[in-house]
Amino acid sequence: MICQPVKTWHLGDQHQSLVLASFDNRLPEAVYWGPALPTGESHKTLSAASLMDVTGGMVDKNAAISLCPEASQTFPGQTGLTVRSRDGNPLAPAFRYESEAASEHGLSLVFADKALDLTLVLDLTLTPETSLLKLQTRLESADIVQVDWLAAPVLPVPAHTGEMIEFSGRWCAEFLTRRLPFAPGARLRDNRSGRTDHAHFPGLIVCTPGTSNTQGEALAFHYGWSGGHRMVAEELADGRRQVQFGHAGGSQAAGRHFVTAPLYATYSAGGFNGAAIRFQRHVRDAVVKDMRTPRPVHYNCWEAVYFDHKLDELKAIATHAAGLGAERFVLDDGWFGLRDDDTSSLGDWVIDGRKYPDGLTPLIDHVKALGLEFGLWFEPEMINEDSDLYRAHPDWVLGPSDQTRGRQQLVLDMAREDVRTHLYGQIATILRDNDIGYIKWDHNRVLPLVDAAQTEGVYQLIDRLRANFPQVEIESCASGGGRIDFGILERTQRVWLSDSNDALERQRIQHDAALYLPAAVTGSHVGPRRCHTSGRTLDIRIRAWTAAQRHMGFEMDPRELTEDETDVLREVTSWWKANRDWMMRADILRLDSSDPAVIAEQQLAENGDRFAVFAAQIRASDQILPHPVRLTGLDPASLYRISLANRDQAPQLSRGSPFLKTEDLEVSGQYLMSHGLTLPWRFPETIWVLEGQRL
Ligand code: DGJ
């Protein structure tokens, strides 16, 4: 018998169901989140069925893991809201149902604590095309309050999913994954860097011990915010588990209105790939706006010239890059102020007359005459003490004057309107006076303090530029992948995934980033022969094919390429151009490689009719025979023709006759997914590229 008054809501599609219940008008809790429930299921019955028992040593009623667990309900873990009154006293609101409204693909639920004059609004949607939940919490207060912690809607994760994958990393090693078991207590990540940061991608995947890329259950989360996040993955003493995401602790000033960034979440029964493709598609089709297609092949001059800009050399480089197939030329750091190294001029966004006596026009005209678009580097949020801007406005700096510098630079206080207006004016002048289609927007240091207003200020500046220069695409870079999240991707079209152009490192970074990022936004460049950040020398083939797995570009001095390197790069680039229309809309499916020395992925076209497989031999395998590479996501009953796109690269030491070495193979999807492809033996630091077509 259902004795408590209960209100229920359901967000669902063919992949998942989220059932929320509010008992006695209290905050709703997720009483079910998992595979889609059959139509006709009574959500009221299901809510009643979810009530758990009480025994000795407990309070008389289990406090709910509601969408905002409340201290006032004797919640035994981390609460979803920590708020203090204007004079610093802790408040313990008890919210009650007020109203609700339907929104596009979802609902808005309003709860209030009348005594404290606080209102909590829960905005919940499920995007039907991508099956991604988007969850946001707002807090409104009549009086000024201090919010120390506000979680986006909190979800419980089930007891049988006992593991989590979280993200760490460093410069040149973004998106490092770590799989760890839940244990009693809270796993807390509080990113104090003030930016998304290399070490703190705001994601979490909860899974069962058996979940792999291709099978098993996964509950995946991403917090779409660029100012540093806080995550709590907690196993309560009673065994229940909850996941919370919000802004980094204490990053919001006292006020009356608070809002979290969107928390994106999804349940997948199809392994990590099931979740990954929803994030990839959602980023590409719902988060990123105005992405230009076809995606142009990049050339970026940073690792060719650094700060040493000479017009004639840059023209010659552009000519070579165009010959290789580049379609966009990006002039990196060093064109403004008196910037001969990284000690000066940030803040002075005025063309350096010593390097460019006639402005950028001669270079831009040259680049355009070659048929390339012109792009320009900025690092707007930063300032050097050796700059005209600092000399005029030392008070525009964020944080104390004795703070530790980062790359010799300080940060501008982006919460200030005068700072944003000044930056807008300088950048807009450059964009208005020059034919520029692209900005590489860099951010090369952590902030001296965590402040949500800084991130909001940056968003405002970018939004204003985007509104007035909609034809200009923006790339988000922060010493490589230090600012990659759906918040920045709402206003940019590409990310510079990493400063590591080392193809072996890139293989790993790209592979793990694909848990969230589609190829179309993920920049990947062919760097110099000897990688500048790892010192490793790699063959052009693996460098070129690795870049061809994402949004392709080059970043070396093309004048230094040998004839062989030039030929390979041209060939791979034209392969990429011939395939980009479908590949930039393909799902990146991470393959479960049984050989830990091999990183393999399959890019499957939207209609499932064709695919490409990239299997990189990162190091020598422990065993001598290559393990077959098992594919995924195919129709078991269909026949596919498979060809080895780079079969000419089999080394002489491959003495046998694996079929694919000489011929195309026609086999069923079932065979490809169950047995897998038998590939020729190859050297470490090489890659096989396969093309598949449904017959
Ligand atoms: C760091 C970026 O990641 C590099 O690609 C380059 O743009 C430098 N900054 C320029 O200072």
XYZ file of C-alpha atoms and ligand atoms in Angstrom:
706
model
C 0.000 0.000 0.000
C 1.328 3.466 -0.911
C 0.808 5.550 2.180
C 2.861 8.684 1.545
C 1.669 11.363 -0.872
C 4.023 11.248 -3.792
C 4.509 13.236 -6.969
C 6.490 11.644 -9.771
C 8.162 12.748 -12.986
C 9.754 10.772 -15.771
C 12.443 11.742 -18.253
C 13.048 8.965 -20.690
C 13.614 7.710 -24.189
C 14.397 4.357 -25.770
C 17.820 4.231 -24.037
C 17.176 5.316 -20.472
C 14.612 6.283 -17.862
C 15.021 8.663 -14.976
C 12.122 8.540 -12.520
C 11.911 11.234 -9.875
C 9.679 11.130 -6.845
C 8.825 13.785 -4.294
C 7.435 12.346 -1.078
C 5.437 14.670 1.168
C 6.277 17.561 -1.159
C 9.967 17.318 -0.287
C 12.770 17.647 -2.831
C 12.572 14.965 -5.509
C 14.910 12.000 -5.563
C 15.833 9.726 -8.433
C 14.096 6.488 -7.518
C 15.185 4.881 -10.784
C 17.905 5.658 -13.318
C 18.749 2.934 -15.744
C 17.577 1.159 -18.906
C 14.315 2.425 -20.392
C 11.273 1.231 -18.446
C 8.310 -0.243 -20.275
C 5.448 2.116 -20.985
C 2.699 1.597 -18.503
C 5.046 1.106 -15.573
C 3.525 2.880 -12.579
C 6.006 5.438 -11.375
C 4.061 5.785 -8.152
C 4.391 2.073 -7.399
C 8.030 2.181 -8.339
C 8.561 5.127 -5.992
C 6.919 3.272 -3.129
C 8.978 0.180 -3.958
C 12.173 2.173 -3.645
C 11.706 2.968 0.062
C 14.412 1.291 2.109
C 14.167 -0.285 5.515
C 15.304 1.114 8.862
C 16.952 -0.888 11.608
C 18.837 -0.421 14.862
C 21.414 2.315 15.154
C 19.685 4.482 12.543
C 17.454 7.521 12.642
C 13.816 6.601 12.103
C 13.691 7.510 8.439
C 16.275 7.367 5.654
C 17.123 10.827 4.422
C 16.751 10.875 0.662
C 19.595 11.291 -1.779
C 17.426 14.005 -3.249
C 18.464 16.211 -6.153
C 19.897 18.415 -3.403
C 20.453 16.365 -0.231
C 19.544 18.485 2.775
C 21.206 18.853 6.150
C 17.753 19.577 7.595
C 16.714 16.000 6.765
C 19.641 14.503 8.748
C 21.341 13.510 5.523
C 24.304 11.344 6.502
C 26.679 12.483 3.752
C 27.761 15.545 1.788
C 24.809 17.876 1.315
C 23.945 19.456 -2.013
C 23.855 22.991 -0.630
C 25.966 24.755 1.981
C 24.678 28.237 2.576
C 25.199 30.899 5.205
C 23.173 33.967 6.051
C 24.472 37.481 5.444
C 26.052 37.437 8.941
C 27.707 34.077 8.452
C 25.306 31.732 10.254
C 24.756 28.345 8.638
C 21.294 27.899 7.151
C 19.604 24.519 6.859
C 16.703 24.945 4.445
C 13.917 22.408 4.175
C 12.502 22.856 0.687
C 8.899 22.049 -0.200
C 7.159 21.740 -3.560
C 5.921 25.017 -5.016
C 5.295 24.593 -8.711
C 6.490 23.065 -11.922
C 6.621 23.963 -15.578
C 7.306 22.041 -18.715
C 10.354 23.106 -20.685
C 11.530 21.967 -24.106
C 12.302 18.255 -23.612
C 12.071 18.519 -19.833
C 10.814 20.294 -16.791
C 11.533 22.923 -14.219
C 10.676 22.026 -10.637
C 10.391 24.787 -8.071
C 10.816 24.176 -4.334
C 10.918 26.786 -1.595
C 11.769 27.271 2.038
C 9.342 30.034 2.932
C 10.795 30.709 6.373
C 14.247 31.365 4.954
C 12.909 32.944 1.753
C 14.976 30.608 -0.393
C 13.847 29.056 -3.673
C 15.501 26.119 -5.369
C 14.791 25.539 -9.051
C 15.765 22.283 -10.730
C 15.988 22.467 -14.525
C 16.024 18.995 -16.047
C 16.033 18.041 -19.707
C 16.725 14.974 -21.797
C 17.824 15.814 -25.329
C 16.028 13.218 -27.452
C 18.532 13.093 -30.338
C 21.517 12.399 -28.115
C 19.938 10.851 -25.005
C 21.877 13.186 -22.755
C 20.425 14.557 -19.535
C 21.174 18.218 -18.867
C 20.639 19.159 -15.232
C 20.995 22.524 -13.574
C 20.222 23.903 -10.097
C 19.336 27.517 -9.338
C 19.073 29.090 -5.926
C 17.253 32.372 -5.388
C 17.356 34.162 -2.064
C 15.409 37.205 -0.890
C 18.335 38.284 1.232
C 22.039 38.243 0.440
C 23.528 34.868 1.321
C 26.913 33.212 0.985
C 26.854 29.935 -0.902
C 29.844 27.752 -0.123
C 28.571 24.841 -2.187
C 25.730 24.345 -4.620
C 25.551 21.060 -6.487
C 23.921 20.595 -9.848
C 21.067 18.064 -9.460
C 22.476 15.154 -7.516
C 22.049 11.615 -8.773
C 22.442 8.358 -6.909
C 24.409 5.564 -8.569
C 23.435 1.952 -7.954
C 25.223 -0.434 -5.630
C 26.222 -2.866 -8.377
C 28.249 -0.217 -10.225
C 31.113 -0.335 -7.787
C 33.811 1.437 -9.795
C 34.485 4.893 -11.140
C 36.742 6.295 -13.812
C 37.989 9.768 -13.105
C 40.257 12.124 -14.982
C 43.592 13.602 -14.070
C 46.573 14.607 -16.199
C 49.198 17.251 -16.738
C 50.579 19.473 -19.468
C 51.164 17.185 -22.488
C 49.225 14.336 -20.835
C 45.597 15.443 -20.755
C 42.636 13.126 -20.086
C 44.501 10.536 -18.008
C 41.953 8.045 -16.763
C 42.069 6.217 -13.466
C 39.703 3.425 -12.531
C 39.118 3.021 -8.825
C 36.630 1.246 -6.595
C 34.015 3.042 -4.569
C 34.753 2.725 -0.864
C 33.018 4.103 2.197
C 33.561 7.850 2.319
C 33.751 10.596 -0.258
C 36.084 10.879 -3.199
C 36.439 14.653 -3.529
C 37.960 16.546 -6.443
C 38.115 20.294 -5.903
C 39.879 21.988 -8.785
C 41.368 25.196 -7.375
C 43.145 26.230 -10.589
C 40.395 28.606 -11.747
C 40.253 26.936 -15.149
C 39.206 23.507 -16.344
C 42.871 22.560 -16.324
C 44.926 19.678 -17.719
C 44.711 17.841 -14.424
C 40.974 18.071 -13.798
C 38.774 17.361 -16.811
C 35.323 17.583 -15.161
C 34.096 14.099 -15.998
C 33.302 10.889 -14.178
C 32.165 7.489 -15.367
C 30.629 5.094 -12.876
C 30.639 1.484 -14.035
C 30.607 -2.159 -13.060
C 33.897 -4.047 -12.684
C 33.181 -5.765 -16.014
C 32.338 -2.683 -18.080
C 34.567 -2.229 -21.114
C 34.468 0.078 -24.107
C 32.010 -2.184 -25.873
C 29.906 -3.793 -23.144
C 28.509 -3.364 -19.685
C 26.813 -0.562 -17.835
C 28.121 2.958 -17.432
C 26.716 6.132 -15.881
C 28.694 9.023 -17.244
C 28.845 12.656 -16.121
C 30.332 15.906 -17.341
C 30.153 19.333 -15.703
C 30.112 21.996 -18.434
C 32.100 24.753 -16.763
C 35.483 26.372 -17.439
C 36.213 27.825 -14.006
C 37.192 24.742 -12.055
C 34.759 22.207 -10.667
C 34.172 20.231 -7.545
C 33.103 16.603 -7.657
C 31.931 14.393 -4.835
C 31.542 10.674 -5.474
C 30.446 9.326 -2.149
C 29.582 5.997 -0.678
C 27.501 6.720 2.401
C 28.075 4.679 5.531
C 24.724 2.957 4.838
C 25.976 1.772 1.430
C 24.091 4.169 -0.868
C 26.122 6.226 -3.326
C 25.736 9.696 -4.754
C 27.504 11.848 -7.355
C 27.662 15.628 -7.066
C 29.189 18.225 -9.382
C 29.332 21.991 -8.986
C 31.623 25.005 -9.192
C 34.872 24.751 -7.233
C 34.216 25.259 -3.531
C 33.772 28.865 -2.412
C 34.171 30.314 -5.899
C 30.944 32.317 -5.807
C 30.614 35.692 -4.122
C 27.744 36.460 -1.730
C 24.540 37.347 -3.551
C 20.917 36.512 -4.213
C 21.085 34.399 -7.400
C 23.218 31.334 -7.865
C 23.230 28.860 -10.682
C 25.315 25.815 -11.398
C 26.666 25.013 -14.811
C 24.826 22.209 -16.609
C 25.634 18.718 -15.462
C 25.403 16.354 -18.427
C 24.698 12.731 -17.606
C 23.700 9.558 -19.350
C 23.084 5.894 -18.624
C 24.569 3.447 -21.110
C 23.998 -0.278 -21.367
C 26.522 -0.415 -24.213
C 29.790 0.092 -22.372
C 31.822 3.287 -22.345
C 31.210 3.740 -26.069
C 27.468 3.904 -25.471
C 28.008 6.980 -23.316
C 30.895 8.378 -25.356
C 28.959 8.602 -28.593
C 26.164 10.497 -26.852
C 28.636 13.064 -25.550
C 30.426 13.232 -28.924
C 27.188 13.764 -30.846
C 25.826 16.220 -28.310
C 28.985 18.355 -28.423
C 28.987 18.361 -32.200
C 25.271 18.892 -32.791
C 23.933 20.664 -29.686
C 26.786 22.365 -27.815
C 29.050 23.803 -30.534
C 27.466 26.508 -32.677
C 28.388 27.660 -36.182
C 30.993 25.005 -36.893
C 32.273 25.479 -40.414
C 32.226 22.468 -42.698
C 34.065 20.901 -44.300
C 36.561 21.189 -41.466
C 39.607 22.932 -43.022
C 43.095 21.422 -42.740
C 45.120 23.615 -40.373
C 48.599 24.938 -40.551
C 49.860 26.497 -37.291
C 53.285 28.159 -37.279
C 54.098 27.898 -33.557
C 56.525 24.983 -33.631
C 58.073 26.285 -36.856
C 59.056 29.824 -35.817
C 57.942 30.461 -32.221
C 58.403 34.230 -31.574
C 60.750 34.730 -34.517
C 58.319 36.162 -37.058
C 59.804 37.146 -40.422
C 57.365 38.038 -43.137
C 59.235 36.353 -46.001
C 59.757 33.166 -44.046
C 56.137 33.022 -42.987
C 55.076 33.516 -46.590
C 57.355 30.705 -47.713
C 56.031 28.472 -44.953
C 52.448 29.257 -45.954
C 53.232 28.371 -49.559
C 54.681 25.007 -48.506
C 51.779 24.335 -46.153
C 49.313 25.040 -48.955
C 51.207 22.590 -51.140
C 50.698 19.921 -48.507
C 46.983 20.575 -48.447
C 46.517 23.144 -45.676
C 43.390 25.294 -45.888
C 43.770 27.528 -42.825
C 46.954 29.306 -41.729
C 47.194 30.291 -38.066
C 49.692 32.933 -37.023
C 50.575 32.038 -33.464
C 52.077 34.003 -30.556
C 54.578 36.781 -31.375
C 52.782 39.185 -33.782
C 51.803 41.945 -31.299
C 53.351 44.491 -28.953
C 57.088 43.882 -28.680
C 56.727 40.178 -28.078
C 60.088 38.526 -28.778
C 59.748 36.014 -25.974
C 57.231 35.201 -23.285
C 58.247 37.962 -20.886
C 56.407 40.872 -22.460
C 53.478 42.439 -24.301
C 50.475 40.343 -23.274
C 47.715 42.936 -23.111
C 49.010 44.997 -26.051
C 46.933 43.581 -28.896
C 48.445 45.898 -31.472
C 50.430 44.627 -34.474
C 54.211 44.785 -33.938
C 55.437 47.375 -36.472
C 59.008 46.059 -36.321
C 57.948 42.615 -37.587
C 55.010 43.787 -39.686
C 55.768 47.342 -40.889
C 52.756 47.222 -43.239
C 50.537 45.425 -40.778
C 49.339 41.867 -41.252
C 47.853 42.608 -44.664
C 50.841 41.468 -46.758
C 50.870 38.107 -44.981
C 47.095 37.764 -45.040
C 46.963 38.637 -48.740
C 49.615 36.030 -49.461
C 47.787 33.388 -47.429
C 44.453 34.226 -49.035
C 45.967 34.165 -52.512
C 47.023 30.598 -51.762
C 43.390 29.846 -50.995
C 43.826 29.562 -47.224
C 41.868 31.222 -44.444
C 43.853 33.328 -41.985
C 43.751 32.766 -38.230
C 45.369 34.675 -35.388
C 46.496 33.850 -31.843
C 45.347 35.832 -28.797
C 45.646 35.314 -25.078
C 43.143 37.978 -24.022
C 42.829 37.220 -20.318
C 46.534 37.689 -19.637
C 48.890 40.594 -19.033
C 52.656 40.995 -18.723
C 54.076 43.589 -16.371
C 56.217 44.626 -19.316
C 53.300 45.933 -21.356
C 51.677 49.288 -22.056
C 48.446 47.941 -20.645
C 50.030 47.114 -17.294
C 51.813 50.458 -17.150
C 48.451 52.177 -17.674
C 46.261 49.900 -15.531
C 48.181 47.929 -12.906
C 44.911 47.771 -10.959
C 43.297 45.576 -13.651
C 45.220 42.555 -12.438
C 43.400 39.716 -10.686
C 44.728 38.780 -7.255
C 47.458 40.168 -5.036
C 50.498 41.933 -6.482
C 52.938 39.553 -4.794
C 51.324 36.454 -6.279
C 53.525 33.857 -7.970
C 53.712 34.536 -11.707
C 52.890 31.845 -14.238
C 54.933 31.940 -17.465
C 55.979 35.417 -16.276
C 52.415 36.631 -16.648
C 49.520 37.902 -14.589
C 45.791 37.573 -15.188
C 43.335 40.356 -15.965
C 40.267 40.681 -13.770
C 37.636 39.660 -16.272
C 34.804 40.431 -13.874
C 35.501 44.137 -14.533
C 33.466 45.669 -17.291
C 36.201 48.174 -18.180
C 38.642 45.295 -18.737
C 36.228 43.469 -20.998
C 35.368 46.637 -22.909
C 39.039 47.372 -23.477
C 39.772 43.841 -24.669
C 36.730 43.798 -26.883
C 37.846 47.069 -28.471
C 41.354 45.829 -29.209
C 40.327 42.440 -30.568
C 37.416 43.862 -32.566
C 39.738 46.425 -34.180
C 42.095 43.677 -35.343
C 39.188 41.583 -36.622
C 37.598 44.554 -38.391
C 40.793 45.764 -40.029
C 42.003 42.382 -41.205
C 40.520 39.461 -43.084
C 40.530 36.981 -40.244
C 38.388 33.854 -40.048
C 39.772 32.218 -36.939
C 41.083 32.933 -33.461
C 43.281 30.641 -31.416
C 42.340 31.748 -27.877
C 45.043 30.737 -25.425
C 45.191 30.754 -21.595
C 48.622 29.811 -20.336
C 48.484 29.888 -16.591
C 46.341 28.874 -13.661
C 44.547 31.702 -11.875
C 45.805 33.189 -8.611
C 42.391 32.467 -7.077
C 39.200 30.612 -7.890
C 36.477 33.006 -8.887
C 33.376 32.135 -10.869
C 33.011 35.803 -11.897
C 36.277 35.489 -13.840
C 34.871 32.678 -15.963
C 31.549 34.468 -16.407
C 33.483 37.543 -17.592
C 35.424 35.501 -20.143
C 32.194 33.939 -21.393
C 30.686 37.425 -21.793
C 33.654 38.665 -23.779
C 33.663 35.666 -26.101
C 29.883 35.863 -26.508
C 30.115 39.523 -27.525
C 32.833 38.784 -30.052
C 30.915 35.794 -31.401
C 27.753 37.883 -31.753
C 29.529 40.625 -33.703
C 31.942 38.434 -35.661
C 29.919 35.270 -36.233
C 32.107 34.285 -39.177
C 35.150 33.927 -36.905
C 35.681 30.449 -35.472
C 37.464 30.185 -32.136
C 39.778 27.492 -30.851
C 40.061 26.965 -27.100
C 43.656 26.422 -26.056
C 45.222 26.613 -22.613
C 48.812 25.380 -22.937
C 47.173 22.619 -24.943
C 44.138 21.050 -23.303
C 43.849 23.161 -20.149
C 40.394 24.502 -20.995
C 38.272 21.777 -22.529
C 34.700 21.491 -21.323
C 31.191 21.946 -22.712
C 30.996 25.482 -21.262
C 33.819 26.760 -23.438
C 32.616 24.592 -26.319
C 29.277 26.435 -26.289
C 31.240 29.410 -27.596
C 34.158 27.849 -29.530
C 34.460 25.392 -32.400
C 37.710 23.543 -31.744
C 40.000 22.601 -28.889
C 43.752 22.314 -28.956
C 43.821 18.959 -27.245
C 47.423 18.994 -26.123
C 50.749 20.707 -26.633
C 52.122 17.228 -27.224
C 52.436 16.572 -30.940
C 54.159 13.292 -30.094
C 51.989 10.842 -32.025
C 52.334 8.082 -29.437
C 51.273 10.380 -26.626
C 48.515 11.780 -28.839
C 47.160 8.316 -29.509
C 46.551 7.870 -25.791
C 45.242 11.393 -25.216
C 42.909 11.272 -28.228
C 41.652 7.849 -27.249
C 40.685 8.938 -23.749
C 39.355 12.338 -24.841
C 37.005 10.492 -27.212
C 35.029 9.488 -24.132
C 33.598 12.997 -24.518
C 34.908 14.732 -27.652
C 34.009 14.206 -31.305
C 36.648 14.311 -34.032
C 35.242 17.500 -35.566
C 36.315 19.685 -32.631
C 39.497 17.877 -31.637
C 42.572 19.524 -33.144
C 45.433 17.163 -33.993
C 48.589 18.320 -35.761
C 51.562 16.698 -37.414
C 54.445 18.149 -35.463
C 58.181 18.296 -36.153
C 60.071 15.055 -36.816
C 61.672 15.283 -33.393
C 58.833 16.150 -31.060
C 59.473 19.400 -29.191
C 57.825 18.314 -25.971
C 58.962 14.688 -25.691
C 62.235 14.664 -27.628
C 61.057 11.524 -29.418
C 61.671 11.088 -33.136
C 58.805 9.438 -34.969
C 58.198 8.443 -38.536
C 55.951 10.689 -40.615
C 53.492 7.844 -41.213
C 52.335 7.453 -37.640
C 52.437 11.220 -37.162
C 50.281 11.846 -40.203
C 47.746 9.078 -39.553
C 47.404 10.087 -35.923
C 46.496 13.644 -36.957
C 44.132 12.201 -39.573
C 42.081 10.608 -36.796
C 40.786 14.014 -35.672
C 40.564 17.573 -37.057
C 43.798 17.459 -38.994
C 46.575 20.016 -39.178
C 50.358 20.547 -39.436
C 52.640 22.434 -37.116
C 56.231 21.807 -38.206
C 58.367 23.912 -40.544
C 57.263 22.319 -43.820
C 60.461 23.463 -45.520
C 62.342 20.860 -43.496
C 60.363 17.878 -44.726
C 62.155 15.285 -46.841
C 60.695 14.234 -50.161
C 59.354 11.031 -48.606
C 57.810 12.947 -45.705
C 56.235 15.425 -48.101
C 54.740 12.637 -50.204
C 53.329 10.796 -47.203
C 51.862 13.937 -45.708
C 50.269 14.958 -48.989
C 48.821 11.506 -49.457
C 47.398 11.192 -45.952
C 46.007 14.728 -46.135
C 44.219 14.019 -49.377
C 42.888 10.752 -47.871
C 41.602 12.809 -44.943
C 39.983 15.356 -47.246
C 38.328 12.611 -49.246
C 36.874 11.095 -46.059
C 36.272 14.088 -43.797
C 32.651 14.617 -44.758
C 31.590 11.374 -43.122
C 34.483 11.018 -40.651
C 33.879 14.370 -38.982
C 30.320 13.150 -38.285
C 31.306 9.600 -37.371
C 31.102 8.019 -33.935
C 34.519 7.321 -32.467
C 34.252 3.844 -30.979
C 37.103 2.833 -28.734
C 37.996 -0.794 -29.344
C 38.772 -3.223 -26.543
C 42.308 -4.105 -27.527
C 43.400 -7.384 -25.964
C 47.012 -6.335 -26.558
C 47.922 -3.479 -24.196
C 50.596 -2.347 -26.668
C 47.899 -1.479 -29.213
C 45.473 1.450 -29.085
C 42.655 0.875 -31.544
C 39.569 2.794 -32.516
C 36.870 2.535 -35.124
C 35.195 5.535 -36.673
C 31.747 4.463 -37.781
C 29.755 6.586 -40.227
C 26.392 7.937 -39.109
C 24.509 5.523 -41.397
C 26.700 2.579 -40.373
C 27.683 1.868 -43.979
C 31.367 2.602 -43.727
C 34.091 2.842 -41.164
C 37.799 3.357 -40.659
C 39.880 1.522 -38.080
C 43.129 2.913 -36.697
C 45.248 0.402 -34.780
C 48.424 1.972 -33.417
C 51.283 -0.204 -32.174
C 52.467 2.065 -29.384
C 55.306 -0.201 -28.291
C 56.514 -3.716 -29.048
C 53.980 -6.326 -27.952
C 54.856 -8.875 -25.309
C 53.780 -11.712 -27.590
C 54.992 -12.241 -31.094
C 51.730 -12.716 -32.997
C 49.428 -9.726 -33.411
C 46.126 -10.207 -31.566
C 43.113 -9.970 -33.882
C 41.421 -6.570 -33.573
C 37.738 -7.021 -32.750
C 35.388 -4.403 -34.174
C 32.121 -3.122 -32.781
C 28.805 -1.497 -33.663
C 28.348 -3.394 -36.946
C 25.345 -5.286 -38.250
C 26.162 -8.943 -37.539
C 24.245 -10.115 -40.603
C 25.764 -7.683 -43.110
C 28.819 -8.341 -45.203
C 31.636 -5.804 -45.138
C 34.582 -5.310 -47.437
C 37.752 -4.472 -45.531
C 40.929 -3.132 -47.027
C 44.201 -2.203 -45.436
C 44.662 1.404 -46.538
C 48.403 1.445 -45.876
C 49.333 -2.167 -46.684
C 52.459 -0.941 -48.483
C 53.836 -0.199 -45.025
C 54.213 -3.852 -43.956
C 57.870 -4.254 -43.003
C 60.093 -6.912 -44.547
C 60.110 -8.712 -41.230
C 56.477 -9.535 -41.854
C 57.239 -12.743 -43.798
C 53.868 -14.547 -43.700
C 50.741 -14.084 -45.763
C 47.936 -12.620 -43.682
C 45.050 -12.093 -46.081
C 44.786 -8.339 -45.656
C 48.416 -7.841 -46.558
C 47.623 -8.483 -50.190
C 43.868 -8.592 -50.602
C 40.610 -7.084 -49.461
C 38.487 -9.202 -47.183
C 34.723 -9.746 -47.366
C 33.322 -11.002 -44.087
C 30.279 -10.575 -41.884
C 29.856 -8.050 -39.123
C 29.493 -11.019 -36.794
C 32.957 -12.300 -37.724
C 34.491 -8.841 -37.395
C 32.992 -8.293 -33.972
C 33.523 -11.817 -32.627
C 36.798 -12.974 -34.146
C 38.295 -9.727 -35.339
C 40.790 -8.759 -38.003
C 44.070 -10.605 -38.339
C 46.682 -8.003 -39.221
C 50.259 -8.297 -40.443
C 53.072 -8.063 -37.933
C 54.594 -4.587 -37.733
C 57.205 -2.537 -35.971
C 56.445 -0.601 -32.823
C 55.494 3.053 -33.347
C 53.552 2.263 -36.508
C 49.878 2.190 -37.326
C 47.497 0.145 -39.458
C 44.634 1.957 -41.109
C 41.694 -0.083 -42.379
C 38.704 0.956 -44.400
C 35.419 -0.889 -44.228
C 32.354 -0.694 -46.423
C 29.024 -2.463 -46.022
C 28.213 -4.461 -49.145
C 50.661 27.489 -25.637
C 49.928 26.827 -26.750
O 49.428 25.609 -26.339
C 50.855 26.711 -27.941
O 50.234 25.997 -28.976
C 51.234 28.091 -28.386
O 50.111 28.760 -28.871
C 51.870 28.831 -27.230
N 51.049 28.805 -26.058
C 52.139 30.254 -27.610
O 52.612 30.986 -26.566
